[in-house]
GROMACS .gro file of C-alpha atoms in nm:
model
  335
    1MET     CA    1   0.000   0.000   0.000
    2ASN     CA    2   0.140   0.337  -0.099
    3LYS     CA    3   0.206   0.586   0.174
    4PRO     CA    4   0.025   0.921   0.151
    5GLY     CA    5   0.230   1.222   0.050
    6LEU     CA    6   0.330   1.487   0.303
    7LEU     CA    7   0.480   1.828   0.231
    8MET     CA    8   0.690   1.990   0.501
    9ALA     CA    9   0.641   2.365   0.467
   10ARG     CA   10   0.955   2.436   0.673
   11ALA     CA   11   1.255   2.254   0.819
   12VAL     CA   12   1.209   2.060   1.145
   13PHE     CA   13   1.412   1.837   1.375
   14PRO     CA   14   1.556   1.530   1.195
   15GLU     CA   15   1.399   1.297   1.454
   16ALA     CA   16   1.054   1.425   1.362
   17LEU     CA   17   1.118   1.363   0.992
   18ALA     CA   18   1.232   1.009   1.067
   19ARG     CA   19   0.910   0.939   1.253
   20LEU     CA   20   0.695   1.088   0.978
   21ARG     CA   21   0.872   0.881   0.712
   22GLN     CA   22   0.737   0.567   0.878
   23HIS     CA   23   0.388   0.673   0.767
   24PHE     CA   24   0.429   0.919   0.477
   25GLU     CA   25   0.620   0.982   0.160
   26VAL     CA   26   0.777   1.300   0.291
   27GLU     CA   27   0.896   1.593   0.084
   28PRO     CA   28   1.121   1.780   0.330
   29ASN     CA   29   1.226   2.144   0.325
   30ASP     CA   30   1.579   2.113   0.457
   31ASP     CA   31   1.673   2.455   0.319
   32ASP     CA   32   1.387   2.609   0.521
   33THR     CA   33   1.262   2.798   0.217
   34GLU     CA   34   0.953   3.012   0.272
   35TYR     CA   35   0.693   2.904   0.017
   36GLY     CA   36   0.457   3.159  -0.130
   37PHE     CA   37   0.121   3.050  -0.262
   38ASP     CA   38   0.238   2.945  -0.608
   39GLU     CA   39   0.533   2.738  -0.486
   40LEU     CA   40   0.331   2.588  -0.203
   41SER     CA   41   0.059   2.487  -0.447
   42ARG     CA   42   0.308   2.338  -0.691
   43ARG     CA   43   0.472   2.127  -0.425
   44LEU     CA   44   0.138   2.009  -0.284
   45SER     CA   45   0.047   1.841  -0.611
   46GLY     CA   46  -0.060   1.484  -0.534
   47LYS     CA   47   0.002   1.517  -0.160
   48GLN     CA   48  -0.254   1.442   0.108
   49ALA     CA   49  -0.105   1.632   0.404
   50LEU     CA   50   0.077   1.954   0.488
   51PHE     CA   51   0.296   2.026   0.790
   52SER     CA   52   0.261   2.403   0.845
   53THR     CA   53   0.413   2.667   1.071
   54ALA     CA   54   0.146   2.942   1.059
   55GLY     CA   55   0.335   3.136   0.794
   56GLU     CA   56   0.213   2.962   0.479
   57PRO     CA   57  -0.095   3.090   0.291
   58VAL     CA   58  -0.334   2.794   0.325
   59THR     CA   59  -0.631   2.954   0.151
   60ALA     CA   60  -0.962   2.850   0.003
   61ALA     CA   61  -0.796   2.865  -0.339
   62LEU     CA   62  -0.534   2.615  -0.222
   63PHE     CA   63  -0.800   2.370  -0.105
   64GLU     CA   64  -0.986   2.412  -0.433
   65ALA     CA   65  -0.669   2.343  -0.631
   66HIS     CA   66  -0.589   2.032  -0.425
   67PRO     CA   67  -0.903   1.831  -0.350
   68GLN     CA   68  -0.682   1.537  -0.248
   69LEU     CA   69  -0.551   1.732   0.054
   70ARG     CA   70  -0.684   1.576   0.375
   71ALA     CA   71  -0.491   1.733   0.664
   72VAL     CA   72  -0.312   2.055   0.752
   73CYS     CA   73  -0.125   2.019   1.081
   74LEU     CA   74   0.045   2.318   1.241
   75MET     CA   75   0.321   2.321   1.500
   76THR     CA   76   0.193   2.655   1.633
   77VAL     CA   77  -0.102   2.767   1.844
   78GLY     CA   78  -0.204   3.034   1.595
   79TYR     CA   79  -0.367   2.923   1.270
   80ASN     CA   80  -0.485   3.250   1.117
   81ASN     CA   81  -0.292   3.159   0.800
   82VAL     CA   82  -0.543   2.878   0.736
   83ASP     CA   83  -0.893   2.931   0.599
   84VAL     CA   84  -1.050   2.691   0.847
   85ALA     CA   85  -1.402   2.739   0.709
   86ALA     CA   86  -1.286   2.638   0.362
   87ALA     CA   87  -1.100   2.339   0.507
   88THR     CA   88  -1.404   2.226   0.701
   89ALA     CA   89  -1.630   2.260   0.399
   90ARG     CA   90  -1.403   2.017   0.215
   91GLY     CA   91  -1.359   1.780   0.509
   92VAL     CA   92  -0.992   1.870   0.562
   93LEU     CA   93  -0.854   1.828   0.912
   94VAL     CA   94  -0.679   2.129   1.063
   95THR     CA   95  -0.481   2.088   1.385
   96ASN     CA   96  -0.267   2.317   1.598
   97ALA     CA   97  -0.044   2.286   1.905
   98PRO     CA   98  -0.220   2.447   2.202
   99GLY     CA   99  -0.089   2.420   2.556
  100VAL     CA  100   0.263   2.303   2.482
  101LEU     CA  101   0.410   2.653   2.460
  102THR     CA  102   0.204   2.833   2.724
  103GLU     CA  103   0.460   2.863   3.003
  104THR     CA  104   0.755   2.927   2.774
  105THR     CA  105   0.575   3.209   2.595
  106ALA     CA  106   0.458   3.351   2.927
  107ASP     CA  107   0.821   3.355   3.046
  108LEU     CA  108   0.921   3.554   2.739
  109GLY     CA  109   0.622   3.785   2.766
  110PHE     CA  110   0.694   3.873   3.126
  111ALA     CA  111   1.066   3.911   3.057
  112LEU     CA  112   0.995   4.142   2.764
  113MET     CA  113   0.759   4.350   2.977
  114MET     CA  114   1.027   4.384   3.245
  115ALA     CA  115   1.295   4.470   2.990
  116THR     CA  116   1.065   4.736   2.851
  117ALA     CA  117   0.979   4.883   3.191
  118ARG     CA  118   1.343   4.896   3.303
  119ARG     CA  119   1.483   5.013   2.967
  120MET     CA  120   1.716   4.715   2.940
  121GLY     CA  121   1.760   4.725   2.564
  122GLU     CA  122   1.838   5.095   2.573
  123ALA     CA  123   2.076   5.043   2.867
  124GLU     CA  124   2.271   4.768   2.691
  125ARG     CA  125   2.312   4.980   2.378
  126PHE     CA  126   2.424   5.270   2.598
  127LEU     CA  127   2.692   5.054   2.763
  128ARG     CA  128   2.813   4.883   2.444
  129SER     CA  129   2.852   5.216   2.266
  130GLY     CA  130   3.088   5.342   2.536
  131GLN     CA  131   2.857   5.612   2.668
  132TRP     CA  132   2.864   5.486   3.028
  133THR     CA  133   3.130   5.692   3.203
  134LYS     CA  134   2.978   5.761   3.545
  135TRP     CA  135   2.682   5.698   3.775
  136ARG     CA  136   2.407   5.962   3.773
  137TYR     CA  137   2.089   5.982   3.981
  138ASP     CA  138   1.859   5.978   3.675
  139LEU     CA  139   2.062   5.751   3.447
  140LEU     CA  140   1.820   5.533   3.246
  141THR     CA  141   1.549   5.543   3.512
  142GLY     CA  142   1.253   5.327   3.419
  143SER     CA  143   0.934   5.224   3.596
  144ASP     CA  144   0.869   4.973   3.872
  145VAL     CA  145   0.711   4.639   3.796
  146HIS     CA  146   0.650   4.524   4.153
  147GLY     CA  147   0.323   4.655   4.291
  148ALA     CA  148   0.223   4.808   3.958
  149THR     CA  149  -0.101   4.741   3.769
  150LEU     CA  150  -0.061   4.469   3.509
  151GLY     CA  151  -0.318   4.480   3.231
  152ILE     CA  152  -0.381   4.176   3.012
  153LEU     CA  153  -0.570   4.202   2.685
  154GLY     CA  154  -0.661   3.845   2.595
  155MET     CA  155  -0.688   3.626   2.906
  156GLY     CA  156  -0.638   3.282   2.757
  157ARG     CA  157  -0.382   3.026   2.871
  158ILE     CA  158  -0.081   3.249   2.807
  159GLY     CA  159  -0.250   3.560   2.943
  160GLN     CA  160  -0.335   3.382   3.266
  161ALA     CA  161   0.020   3.246   3.296
  162ILE     CA  162   0.164   3.598   3.259
  163ALA     CA  163  -0.089   3.729   3.511
  164ARG     CA  164   0.016   3.464   3.765
  165ARG     CA  165   0.379   3.564   3.728
  166GLY     CA  166   0.292   3.924   3.798
  167ALA     CA  167   0.054   3.860   4.087
  168LEU     CA  168   0.246   3.586   4.266
  169GLY     CA  169   0.603   3.695   4.195
  170PHE     CA  170   0.578   4.073   4.191
  171GLY     CA  171   0.266   4.162   4.387
  172MET     CA  172   0.109   4.325   4.083
  173LYS     CA  173  -0.258   4.417   4.065
  174VAL     CA  174  -0.408   4.234   3.768
  175VAL     CA  175  -0.685   4.370   3.548
  176TYR     CA  176  -0.784   4.213   3.219
  177HIS     CA  177  -1.024   4.234   2.930
  178ASN     CA  178  -1.169   3.941   2.740
  179ARG     CA  179  -1.487   3.910   2.539
  180THR     CA  180  -1.606   3.685   2.821
  181PRO     CA  181  -1.489   3.715   3.183
  182LEU     CA  182  -1.315   3.417   3.339
  183ALA     CA  183  -1.503   3.200   3.585
  184PRO     CA  184  -1.472   3.335   3.941
  185GLU     CA  185  -1.251   3.045   4.047
  186ALA     CA  186  -1.015   3.111   3.755
  187GLU     CA  187  -0.991   3.479   3.850
  188ALA     CA  188  -0.922   3.383   4.212
  189GLY     CA  189  -0.648   3.144   4.101
  190ILE     CA  190  -0.435   3.423   3.951
  191GLY     CA  191  -0.297   3.531   4.290
  192PRO     CA  192  -0.384   3.651   4.640
  193ALA     CA  193  -0.595   3.939   4.507
  194GLY     CA  194  -0.716   3.751   4.201
  195ALA     CA  195  -0.775   3.921   3.868
  196ARG     CA  196  -1.049   4.166   3.781
  197TRP     CA  197  -1.234   4.191   3.449
  198VAL     CA  198  -1.273   4.547   3.321
  199ASP     CA  199  -1.394   4.697   2.996
  200LYS     CA  200  -1.134   4.780   2.736
  201ALA     CA  201  -1.137   5.154   2.803
  202THR     CA  202  -1.070   5.095   3.174
  203LEU     CA  203  -0.793   4.849   3.092
  204LEU     CA  204  -0.621   5.106   2.872
  205ARG     CA  205  -0.663   5.383   3.127
  206ASP     CA  206  -0.554   5.193   3.439
  207SER     CA  207  -0.270   4.967   3.320
  208ASP     CA  208   0.086   5.058   3.413
  209HIS     CA  209   0.206   4.770   3.197
  210LEU     CA  210  -0.028   4.641   2.927
  211VAL     CA  211   0.046   4.301   2.773
  212LEU     CA  212  -0.131   4.180   2.458
  213VAL     CA  213  -0.198   3.808   2.434
  214LEU     CA  214  -0.509   3.789   2.216
  215PRO     CA  215  -0.540   3.582   1.898
  216TYR     CA  216  -0.530   3.753   1.562
  217THR     CA  217  -0.866   3.774   1.387
  218ARG     CA  218  -1.013   4.023   1.143
  219GLY     CA  219  -1.200   4.174   1.435
  220ASN     CA  220  -0.876   4.214   1.632
  221HIS     CA  221  -0.686   4.383   1.350
  222HIS     CA  222  -0.539   4.703   1.495
  223ALA     CA  223  -0.708   4.639   1.828
  224ILE     CA  224  -0.444   4.881   1.954
  225GLY     CA  225  -0.431   5.183   1.727
  226ALA     CA  226  -0.399   5.557   1.765
  227ALA     CA  227  -0.729   5.592   1.953
  228GLU     CA  228  -0.639   5.320   2.204
  229LEU     CA  229  -0.286   5.448   2.257
  230ALA     CA  230  -0.429   5.791   2.332
  231GLN     CA  231  -0.620   5.640   2.625
  232MET     CA  232  -0.308   5.500   2.794
  233LYS     CA  233  -0.100   5.669   3.061
  234PRO     CA  234   0.207   5.856   2.934
  235THR     CA  235   0.407   5.647   3.184
  236ALA     CA  236   0.261   5.315   3.062
  237THR     CA  237   0.436   5.041   2.866
  238LEU     CA  238   0.290   4.816   2.598
  239THR     CA  239   0.410   4.461   2.533
  240ASN     CA  240   0.293   4.250   2.238
  241VAL     CA  241   0.364   3.876   2.236
  242ALA     CA  242   0.045   3.788   2.049
  243ARG     CA  243   0.042   3.842   1.673
  244GLY     CA  244   0.147   4.114   1.435
  245GLY     CA  245  -0.146   4.318   1.309
  246ILE     CA  246  -0.306   4.344   1.651
  247VAL     CA  247  -0.108   4.667   1.692
  248ASP     CA  248  -0.099   4.946   1.437
  249ASP     CA  249   0.281   4.964   1.422
  250ALA     CA  250   0.285   5.307   1.257
  251ALA     CA  251   0.056   5.452   1.523
  252LEU     CA  252   0.265   5.291   1.796
  253ALA     CA  253   0.584   5.439   1.654
  254ALA     CA  254   0.427   5.784   1.655
  255ALA     CA  255   0.310   5.745   2.016
  256LEU     CA  256   0.656   5.631   2.126
  257ARG     CA  257   0.834   5.906   1.936
  258GLU     CA  258   0.607   6.170   2.091
  259ARG     CA  259   0.635   6.005   2.436
  260ARG     CA  260   0.259   5.964   2.462
  261ILE     CA  261   0.341   5.626   2.615
  262ALA     CA  262   0.673   5.549   2.782
  263ALA     CA  263   0.794   5.239   2.600
  264ALA     CA  264   0.701   4.923   2.415
  265GLY     CA  265   0.829   4.567   2.386
  266LEU     CA  266   0.746   4.380   2.066
  267ASP     CA  267   0.803   4.018   1.972
  268VAL     CA  268   0.568   4.031   1.672
  269PHE     CA  269   0.510   4.276   1.386
  270GLU     CA  270   0.259   4.351   1.115
  271ASP     CA  271   0.478   4.256   0.820
  272GLU     CA  272   0.733   4.032   0.987
  273PRO     CA  273   1.013   3.962   0.934
  274ASN     CA  274   1.002   4.322   0.812
  275VAL     CA  275   0.983   4.577   1.095
  276HIS     CA  276   0.832   4.921   1.049
  277PRO     CA  277   1.133   5.150   0.986
  278ALA     CA  278   1.011   5.408   1.238
  279LEU     CA  279   1.028   5.149   1.518
  280LEU     CA  280   1.390   5.072   1.436
  281GLU     CA  281   1.485   5.436   1.491
  282LEU     CA  282   1.337   5.466   1.840
  283PRO     CA  283   1.529   5.413   2.165
  284ASN     CA  284   1.223   5.336   2.379
  285VAL     CA  285   1.121   5.007   2.220
  286VAL     CA  286   1.262   4.657   2.274
  287LEU     CA  287   1.243   4.452   1.953
  288LEU     CA  288   1.264   4.072   1.936
  289PRO     CA  289   1.244   3.841   1.630
  290HIS     CA  290   0.928   3.644   1.724
  291ILE     CA  291   1.096   3.414   1.977
  292GLY     CA  292   0.810   3.371   2.227
  293SER     CA  293   0.825   2.990   2.218
  294ALA     CA  294   1.194   2.966   2.134
  295THR     CA  295   1.338   2.713   2.373
  296GLU     CA  296   1.456   2.384   2.229
  297ALA     CA  297   1.237   2.180   2.462
  298THR     CA  298   0.923   2.373   2.369
  299ARG     CA  299   0.994   2.378   1.997
  300ARG     CA  300   1.039   2.001   2.010
  301ARG     CA  301   0.704   1.966   2.187
  302MET     CA  302   0.540   2.185   1.922
  303VAL     CA  303   0.679   1.973   1.640
  304ASP     CA  304   0.586   1.652   1.821
  305CYS     CA  305   0.229   1.774   1.861
  306ALA     CA  306   0.196   1.827   1.486
  307VAL     CA  307   0.354   1.487   1.420
  308ASP     CA  308   0.115   1.321   1.666
  309ASN     CA  309  -0.179   1.472   1.480
  310LEU     CA  310  -0.050   1.361   1.141
  311VAL     CA  311   0.027   1.008   1.256
  312ALA     CA  312  -0.314   0.974   1.424
  313ALA     CA  313  -0.487   1.086   1.106
  314VAL     CA  314  -0.304   0.835   0.890
  315THR     CA  315  -0.325   0.538   1.130
  316GLY     CA  316  -0.693   0.567   1.220
  317GLY     CA  317  -0.641   0.723   1.559
  318THR     CA  318  -0.798   1.038   1.696
  319PRO     CA  319  -0.590   1.352   1.630
  320PRO     CA  320  -0.527   1.502   1.975
  321THR     CA  321  -0.571   1.873   1.897
  322PRO     CA  322  -0.812   1.932   1.609
  323VAL     CA  323  -0.915   2.289   1.529
  324ASN     CA  324  -1.222   2.166   1.339
  325PRO     CA  325  -1.327   1.843   1.515
  326GLU     CA  326  -1.654   1.841   1.322
  327VAL     CA  327  -1.471   1.688   1.025
  328LEU     CA  328  -1.351   1.387   1.227
  329PRO     CA  329  -1.650   1.166   1.134
  330LEU     CA  330  -1.599   1.239   0.764
  331ALA     CA  331  -1.409   0.922   0.674
  332PRO     CA  332  -1.205   0.829   0.484
  333TRP     CA  333  -0.917   1.036   0.608
  334LEU     CA  334  -0.572   0.965   0.486
  335ARG     CA  335  -0.638   0.596   0.538
   0.00000   0.00000   0.00000
């Protein structure tokens, strides 16, 4: 019996490829080339499955061009690059990797918020450039994290993990905004004082340090723009470890340049890997190359989750993390 074909959209750990080759005819991407739509479509010809990383354009047109495609399995939590409705309409399984990167991304999010508040990026550049010649009472003074008000926009798994770090480790007061408030017991579990749901305007007004952890959707595009930035304290910081496009990068650059907010820490960008040129010119922003989940242990768990989903689909098992479980009864799958 012929094995189904699998396209790897990006390079992964060799051990994962070896495991996948037991079940699939694998076309690897050892050069880690980024495939645009045309190249992705060409390489998918005749293949039943795609291993994706949330960067590839998996559109309705792609599903229409490849009716043989049965599964798209991502190693990331986010899947806004996939037209899930179109996949579901054609009975194509979509899976992601929730949970496995929560704590690692929360570590990075909290660290980035602290680096932003205490001007660590600016301070390192100051030292490396030879400008540090003496102590001064106001040298690179930032803002306190301990005891401050931590605002979370998007109180999912990662948002709650960041909130716990602030409440339990730094005595921060936690306010948050979600479309739906957490259950009372979940709010109480954040820390001694719990967490308090507020409307978005109150969150913007009251947060000393605002962290964005909401998923990207059309409705969340530019959830933080010029109007929202104008509602924040001039002493506040903004940290984005969610997705590019949630923040209007041009509006943020203007607010930072004019000191309408104190500083920002960004791990994601609207047009990444391209960064808005105005952000690159500013001293009061910490910029990271989308490394929220970047520990080897976590990246291995992310890849393994995608592999588990693919292997389950091809061997008749139940994929552990389906995005569209309603297609599960629509046999045959890859088998």
